[in-house]
PDB file of C-alpha atoms in Angstrom:
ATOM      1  CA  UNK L  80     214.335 330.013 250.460  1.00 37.00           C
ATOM      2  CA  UNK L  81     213.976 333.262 251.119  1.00 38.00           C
ATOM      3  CA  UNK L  82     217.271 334.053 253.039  1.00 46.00           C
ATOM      4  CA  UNK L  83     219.948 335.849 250.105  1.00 49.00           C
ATOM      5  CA  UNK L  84     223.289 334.143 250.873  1.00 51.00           C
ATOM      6  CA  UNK L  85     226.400 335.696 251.291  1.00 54.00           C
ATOM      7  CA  UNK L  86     228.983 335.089 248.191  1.00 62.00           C
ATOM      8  CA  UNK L  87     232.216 335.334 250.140  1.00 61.00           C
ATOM      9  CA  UNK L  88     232.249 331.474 250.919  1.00 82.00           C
ATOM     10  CA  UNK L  89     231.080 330.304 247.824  1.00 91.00           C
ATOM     11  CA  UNK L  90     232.228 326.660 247.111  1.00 96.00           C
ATOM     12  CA  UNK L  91     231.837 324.234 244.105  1.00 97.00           C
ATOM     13  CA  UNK L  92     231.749 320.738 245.217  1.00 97.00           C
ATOM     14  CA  UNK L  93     230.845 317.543 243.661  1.00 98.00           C
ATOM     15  CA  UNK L  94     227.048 316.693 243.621  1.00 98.00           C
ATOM     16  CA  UNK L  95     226.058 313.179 246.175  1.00 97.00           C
ATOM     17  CA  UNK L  96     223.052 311.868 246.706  1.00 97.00           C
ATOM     18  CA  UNK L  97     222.519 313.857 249.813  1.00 97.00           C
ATOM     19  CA  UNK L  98     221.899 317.214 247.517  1.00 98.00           C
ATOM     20  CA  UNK L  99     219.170 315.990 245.398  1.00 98.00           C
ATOM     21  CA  UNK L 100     216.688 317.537 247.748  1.00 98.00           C
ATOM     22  CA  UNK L 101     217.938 321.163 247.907  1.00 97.00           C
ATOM     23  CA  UNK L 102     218.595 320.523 244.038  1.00 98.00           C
ATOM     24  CA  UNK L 103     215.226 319.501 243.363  1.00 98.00           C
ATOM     25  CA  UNK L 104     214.028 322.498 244.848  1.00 97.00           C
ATOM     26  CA  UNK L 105     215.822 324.553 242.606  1.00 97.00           C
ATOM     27  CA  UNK L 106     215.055 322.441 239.642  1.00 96.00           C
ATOM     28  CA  UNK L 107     211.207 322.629 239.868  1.00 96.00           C
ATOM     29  CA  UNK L 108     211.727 326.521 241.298  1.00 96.00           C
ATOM     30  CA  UNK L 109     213.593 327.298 237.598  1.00 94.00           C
ATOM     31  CA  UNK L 110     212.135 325.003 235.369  1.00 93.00           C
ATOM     32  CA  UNK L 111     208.433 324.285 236.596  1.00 92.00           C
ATOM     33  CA  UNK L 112     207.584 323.552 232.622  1.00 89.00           C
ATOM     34  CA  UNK L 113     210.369 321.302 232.358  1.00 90.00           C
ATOM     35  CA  UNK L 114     211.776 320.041 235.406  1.00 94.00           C
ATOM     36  CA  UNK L 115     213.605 316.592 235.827  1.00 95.00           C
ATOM     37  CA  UNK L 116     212.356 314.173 238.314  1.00 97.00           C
ATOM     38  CA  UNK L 117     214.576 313.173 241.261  1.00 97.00           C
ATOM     39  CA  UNK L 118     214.846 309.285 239.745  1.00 97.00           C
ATOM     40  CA  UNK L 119     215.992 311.276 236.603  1.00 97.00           C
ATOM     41  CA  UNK L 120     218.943 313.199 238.369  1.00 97.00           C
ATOM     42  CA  UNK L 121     219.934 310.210 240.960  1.00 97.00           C
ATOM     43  CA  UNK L 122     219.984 307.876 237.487  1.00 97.00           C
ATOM     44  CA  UNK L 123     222.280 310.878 236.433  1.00 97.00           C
ATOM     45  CA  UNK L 124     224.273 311.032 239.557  1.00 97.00           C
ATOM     46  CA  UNK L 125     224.797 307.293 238.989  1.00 97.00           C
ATOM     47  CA  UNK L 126     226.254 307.370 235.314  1.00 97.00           C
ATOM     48  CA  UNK L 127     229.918 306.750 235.391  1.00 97.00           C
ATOM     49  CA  UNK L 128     230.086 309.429 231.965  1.00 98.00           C
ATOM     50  CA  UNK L 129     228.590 311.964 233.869  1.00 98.00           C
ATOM     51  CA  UNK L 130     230.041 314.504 236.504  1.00 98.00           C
ATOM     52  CA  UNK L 131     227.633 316.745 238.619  1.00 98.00           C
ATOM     53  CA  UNK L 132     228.533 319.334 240.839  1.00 98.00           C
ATOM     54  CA  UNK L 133     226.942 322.250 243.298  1.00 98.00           C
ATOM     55  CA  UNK L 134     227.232 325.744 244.280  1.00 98.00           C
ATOM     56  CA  UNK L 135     227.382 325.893 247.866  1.00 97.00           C
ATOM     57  CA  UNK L 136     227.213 329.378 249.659  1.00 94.00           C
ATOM     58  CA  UNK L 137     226.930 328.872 254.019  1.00 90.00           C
ATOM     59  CA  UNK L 138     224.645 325.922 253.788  1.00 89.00           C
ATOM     60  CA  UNK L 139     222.769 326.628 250.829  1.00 94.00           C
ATOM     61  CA  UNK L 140     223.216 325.081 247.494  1.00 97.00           C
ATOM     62  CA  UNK L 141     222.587 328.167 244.879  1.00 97.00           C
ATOM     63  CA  UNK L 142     223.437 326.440 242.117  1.00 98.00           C
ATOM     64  CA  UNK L 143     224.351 322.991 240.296  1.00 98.00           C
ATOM     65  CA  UNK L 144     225.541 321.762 236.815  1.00 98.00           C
ATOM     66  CA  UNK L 145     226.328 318.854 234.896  1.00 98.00           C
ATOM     67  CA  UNK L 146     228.710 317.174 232.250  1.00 98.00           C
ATOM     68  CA  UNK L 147     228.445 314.481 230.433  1.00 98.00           C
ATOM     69  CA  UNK L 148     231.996 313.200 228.606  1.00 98.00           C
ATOM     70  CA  UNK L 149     232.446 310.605 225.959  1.00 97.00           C
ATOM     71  CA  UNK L 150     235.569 312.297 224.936  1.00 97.00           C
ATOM     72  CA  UNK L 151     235.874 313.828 222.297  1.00 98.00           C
ATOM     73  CA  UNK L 152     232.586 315.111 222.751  1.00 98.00           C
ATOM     74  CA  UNK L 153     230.790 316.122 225.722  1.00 98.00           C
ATOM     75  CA  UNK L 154     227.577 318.083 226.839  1.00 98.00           C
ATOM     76  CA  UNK L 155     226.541 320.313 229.195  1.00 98.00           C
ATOM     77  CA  UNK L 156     223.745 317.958 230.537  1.00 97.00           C
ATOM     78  CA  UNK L 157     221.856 321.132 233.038  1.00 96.00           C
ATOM     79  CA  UNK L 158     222.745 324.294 234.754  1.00 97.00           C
ATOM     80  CA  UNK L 159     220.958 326.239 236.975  1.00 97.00           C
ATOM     81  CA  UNK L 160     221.744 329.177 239.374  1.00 97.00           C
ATOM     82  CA  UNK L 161     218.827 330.378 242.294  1.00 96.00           C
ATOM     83  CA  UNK L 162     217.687 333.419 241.117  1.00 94.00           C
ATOM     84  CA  UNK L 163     219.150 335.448 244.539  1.00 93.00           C
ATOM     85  CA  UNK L 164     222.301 335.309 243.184  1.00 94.00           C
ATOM     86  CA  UNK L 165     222.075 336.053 239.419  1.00 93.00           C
ATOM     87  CA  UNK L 166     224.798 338.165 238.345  1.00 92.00           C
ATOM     88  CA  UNK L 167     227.113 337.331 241.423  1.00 93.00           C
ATOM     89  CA  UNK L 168     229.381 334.557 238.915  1.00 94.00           C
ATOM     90  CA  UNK L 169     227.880 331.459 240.518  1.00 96.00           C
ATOM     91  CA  UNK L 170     227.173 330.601 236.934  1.00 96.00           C
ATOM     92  CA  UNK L 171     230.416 331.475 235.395  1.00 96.00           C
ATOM     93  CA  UNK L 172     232.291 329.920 238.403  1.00 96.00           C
ATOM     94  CA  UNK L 173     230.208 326.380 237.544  1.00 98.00           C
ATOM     95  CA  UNK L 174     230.937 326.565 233.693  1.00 98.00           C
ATOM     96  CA  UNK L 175     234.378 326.830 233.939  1.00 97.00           C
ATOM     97  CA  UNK L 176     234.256 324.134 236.586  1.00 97.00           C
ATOM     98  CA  UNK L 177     232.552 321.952 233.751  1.00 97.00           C
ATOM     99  CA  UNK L 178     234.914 322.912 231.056  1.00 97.00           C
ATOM    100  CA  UNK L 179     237.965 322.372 233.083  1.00 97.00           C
ATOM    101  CA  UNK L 180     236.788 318.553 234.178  1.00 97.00           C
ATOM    102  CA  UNK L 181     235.535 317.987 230.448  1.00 97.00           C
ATOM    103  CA  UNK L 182     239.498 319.253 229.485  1.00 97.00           C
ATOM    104  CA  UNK L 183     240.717 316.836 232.036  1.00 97.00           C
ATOM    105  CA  UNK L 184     238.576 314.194 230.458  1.00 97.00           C
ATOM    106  CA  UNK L 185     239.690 314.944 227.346  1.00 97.00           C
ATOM    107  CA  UNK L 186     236.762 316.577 225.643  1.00 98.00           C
ATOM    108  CA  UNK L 187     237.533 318.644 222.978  1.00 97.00           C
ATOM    109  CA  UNK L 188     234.140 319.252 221.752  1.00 98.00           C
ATOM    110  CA  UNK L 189     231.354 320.539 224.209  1.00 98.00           C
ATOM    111  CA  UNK L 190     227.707 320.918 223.251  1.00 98.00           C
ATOM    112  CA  UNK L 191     224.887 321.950 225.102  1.00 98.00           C
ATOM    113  CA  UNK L 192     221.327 323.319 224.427  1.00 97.00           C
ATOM    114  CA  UNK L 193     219.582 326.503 225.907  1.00 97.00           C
ATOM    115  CA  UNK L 194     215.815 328.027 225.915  1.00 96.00           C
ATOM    116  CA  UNK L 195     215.398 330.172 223.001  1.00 97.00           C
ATOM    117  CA  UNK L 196     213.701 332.452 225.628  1.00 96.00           C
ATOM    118  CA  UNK L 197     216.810 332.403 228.013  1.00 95.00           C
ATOM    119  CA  UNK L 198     218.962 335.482 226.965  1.00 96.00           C
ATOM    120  CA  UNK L 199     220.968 335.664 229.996  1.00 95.00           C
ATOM    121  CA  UNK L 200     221.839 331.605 229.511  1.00 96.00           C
ATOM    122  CA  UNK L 201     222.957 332.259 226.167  1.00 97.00           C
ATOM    123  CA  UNK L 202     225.499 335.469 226.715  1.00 97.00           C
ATOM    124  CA  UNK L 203     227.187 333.986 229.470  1.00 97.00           C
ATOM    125  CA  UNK L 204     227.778 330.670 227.264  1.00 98.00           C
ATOM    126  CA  UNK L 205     228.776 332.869 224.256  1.00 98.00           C
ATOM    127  CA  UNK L 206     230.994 334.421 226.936  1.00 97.00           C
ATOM    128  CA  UNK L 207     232.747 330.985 226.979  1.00 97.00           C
ATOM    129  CA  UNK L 208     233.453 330.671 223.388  1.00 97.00           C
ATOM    130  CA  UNK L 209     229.812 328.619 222.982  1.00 98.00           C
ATOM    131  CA  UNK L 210     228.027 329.343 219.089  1.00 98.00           C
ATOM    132  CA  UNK L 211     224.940 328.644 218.042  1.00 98.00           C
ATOM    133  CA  UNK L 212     225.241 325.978 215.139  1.00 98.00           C
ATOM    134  CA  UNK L 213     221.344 324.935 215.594  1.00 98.00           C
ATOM    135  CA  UNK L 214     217.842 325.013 216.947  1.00 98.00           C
ATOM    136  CA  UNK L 215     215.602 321.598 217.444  1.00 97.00           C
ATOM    137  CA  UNK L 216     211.981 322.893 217.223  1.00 97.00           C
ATOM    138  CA  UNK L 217     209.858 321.953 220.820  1.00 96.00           C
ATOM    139  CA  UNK L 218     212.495 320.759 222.416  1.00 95.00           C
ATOM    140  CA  UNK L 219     211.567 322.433 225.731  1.00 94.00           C
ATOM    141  CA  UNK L 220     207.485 323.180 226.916  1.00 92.00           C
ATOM    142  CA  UNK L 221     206.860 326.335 225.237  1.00 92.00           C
ATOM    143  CA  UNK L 222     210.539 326.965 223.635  1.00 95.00           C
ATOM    144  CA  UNK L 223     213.232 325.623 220.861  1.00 97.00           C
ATOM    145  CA  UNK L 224     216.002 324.742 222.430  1.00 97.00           C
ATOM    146  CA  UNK L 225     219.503 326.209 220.404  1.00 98.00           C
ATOM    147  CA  UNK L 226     222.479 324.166 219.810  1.00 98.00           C
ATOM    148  CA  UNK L 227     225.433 325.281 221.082  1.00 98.00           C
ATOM    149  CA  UNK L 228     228.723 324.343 220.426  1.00 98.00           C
ATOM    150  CA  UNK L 229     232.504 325.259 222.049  1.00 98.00           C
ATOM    151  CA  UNK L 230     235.680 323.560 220.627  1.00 97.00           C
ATOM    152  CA  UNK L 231     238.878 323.679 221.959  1.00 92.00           C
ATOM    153  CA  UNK L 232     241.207 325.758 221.003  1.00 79.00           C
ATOM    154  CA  UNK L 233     239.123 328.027 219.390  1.00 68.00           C
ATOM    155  CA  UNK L 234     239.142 331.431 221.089  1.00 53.00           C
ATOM    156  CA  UNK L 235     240.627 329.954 224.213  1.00 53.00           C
ATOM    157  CA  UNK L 236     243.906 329.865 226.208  1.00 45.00           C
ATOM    158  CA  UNK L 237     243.540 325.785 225.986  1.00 40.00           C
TER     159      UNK L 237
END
């Protein structure tokens, strides 16, 4: 991918089958230490719990996330953005696609866990009213993973 996409038609969608390709490459591209396997995300894609969607700019996915919901609680199962458009809200634009579907669901209580050595993950979910209330030791291939938590009503509108 080396094309930059242009922002201006930037589209969330829900995730099918059909994207696991173009989200693969971004998985393994982002995560090489820790990527899922594609029968991990179609088994995902398959969960009736679970909703996945995409960033879509032109033709190009740029970015995907997941929720899982077993309201009250939910998680943020993954999130990734292509690096070529860090900093133009794809992220922010997926999280509070998540949060609003978990609210819909009736999650009240969202967890989620990020790299210890991802500082630009963990502003933009402190951004969202996300604090740290843990760490799990070697939870990721060369990091701790910290627990993050966001309950509604708490420094929200909701």
């Amino acid at each position: 991918m080396s094309r930059t996409p242009n922002l201006t038609g930037l589209r969330l969608r829900e995730m099918t089958p059909d994207d696991v390709p173009a989200v693969m490459v971004l998985e393994r591209a982002l995560f090489p230490a820790d990527a899922w396997s594609e029968g991990m995300l179609r088994d995902e894609l398959a969960e009736p719990t679970r909703h996945y969607l995409v960033a879509v700019s032109g033709d190009m996915v740029v970015g995907y996330a997941g929720l899982r919901f077993v309201p009250p609680e939910g998680d943020v199962q993954t999130m990734a953005v292509s690096e070529q458009v860090w900093g133009h809200g794809v992220g922010s634009a997926m999280l509070t696609e998540l949060l609003e579907q978990a609210r819909e669901r009736g999650v009240t209580h969202m967890f989620l866990e990020v790299r210890s050595d991802n500082p630009r993950a963990q502003r933009l979910y402190g951004r969202f009213g996300f604090v740290q209330i843990g760490v799990r030791r070697g939870y990721y291939n060369g990091a701790d993973a910290l627990v993050m938590r966001r309950v509604a009503g708490e420094g929200d509108d909701e």
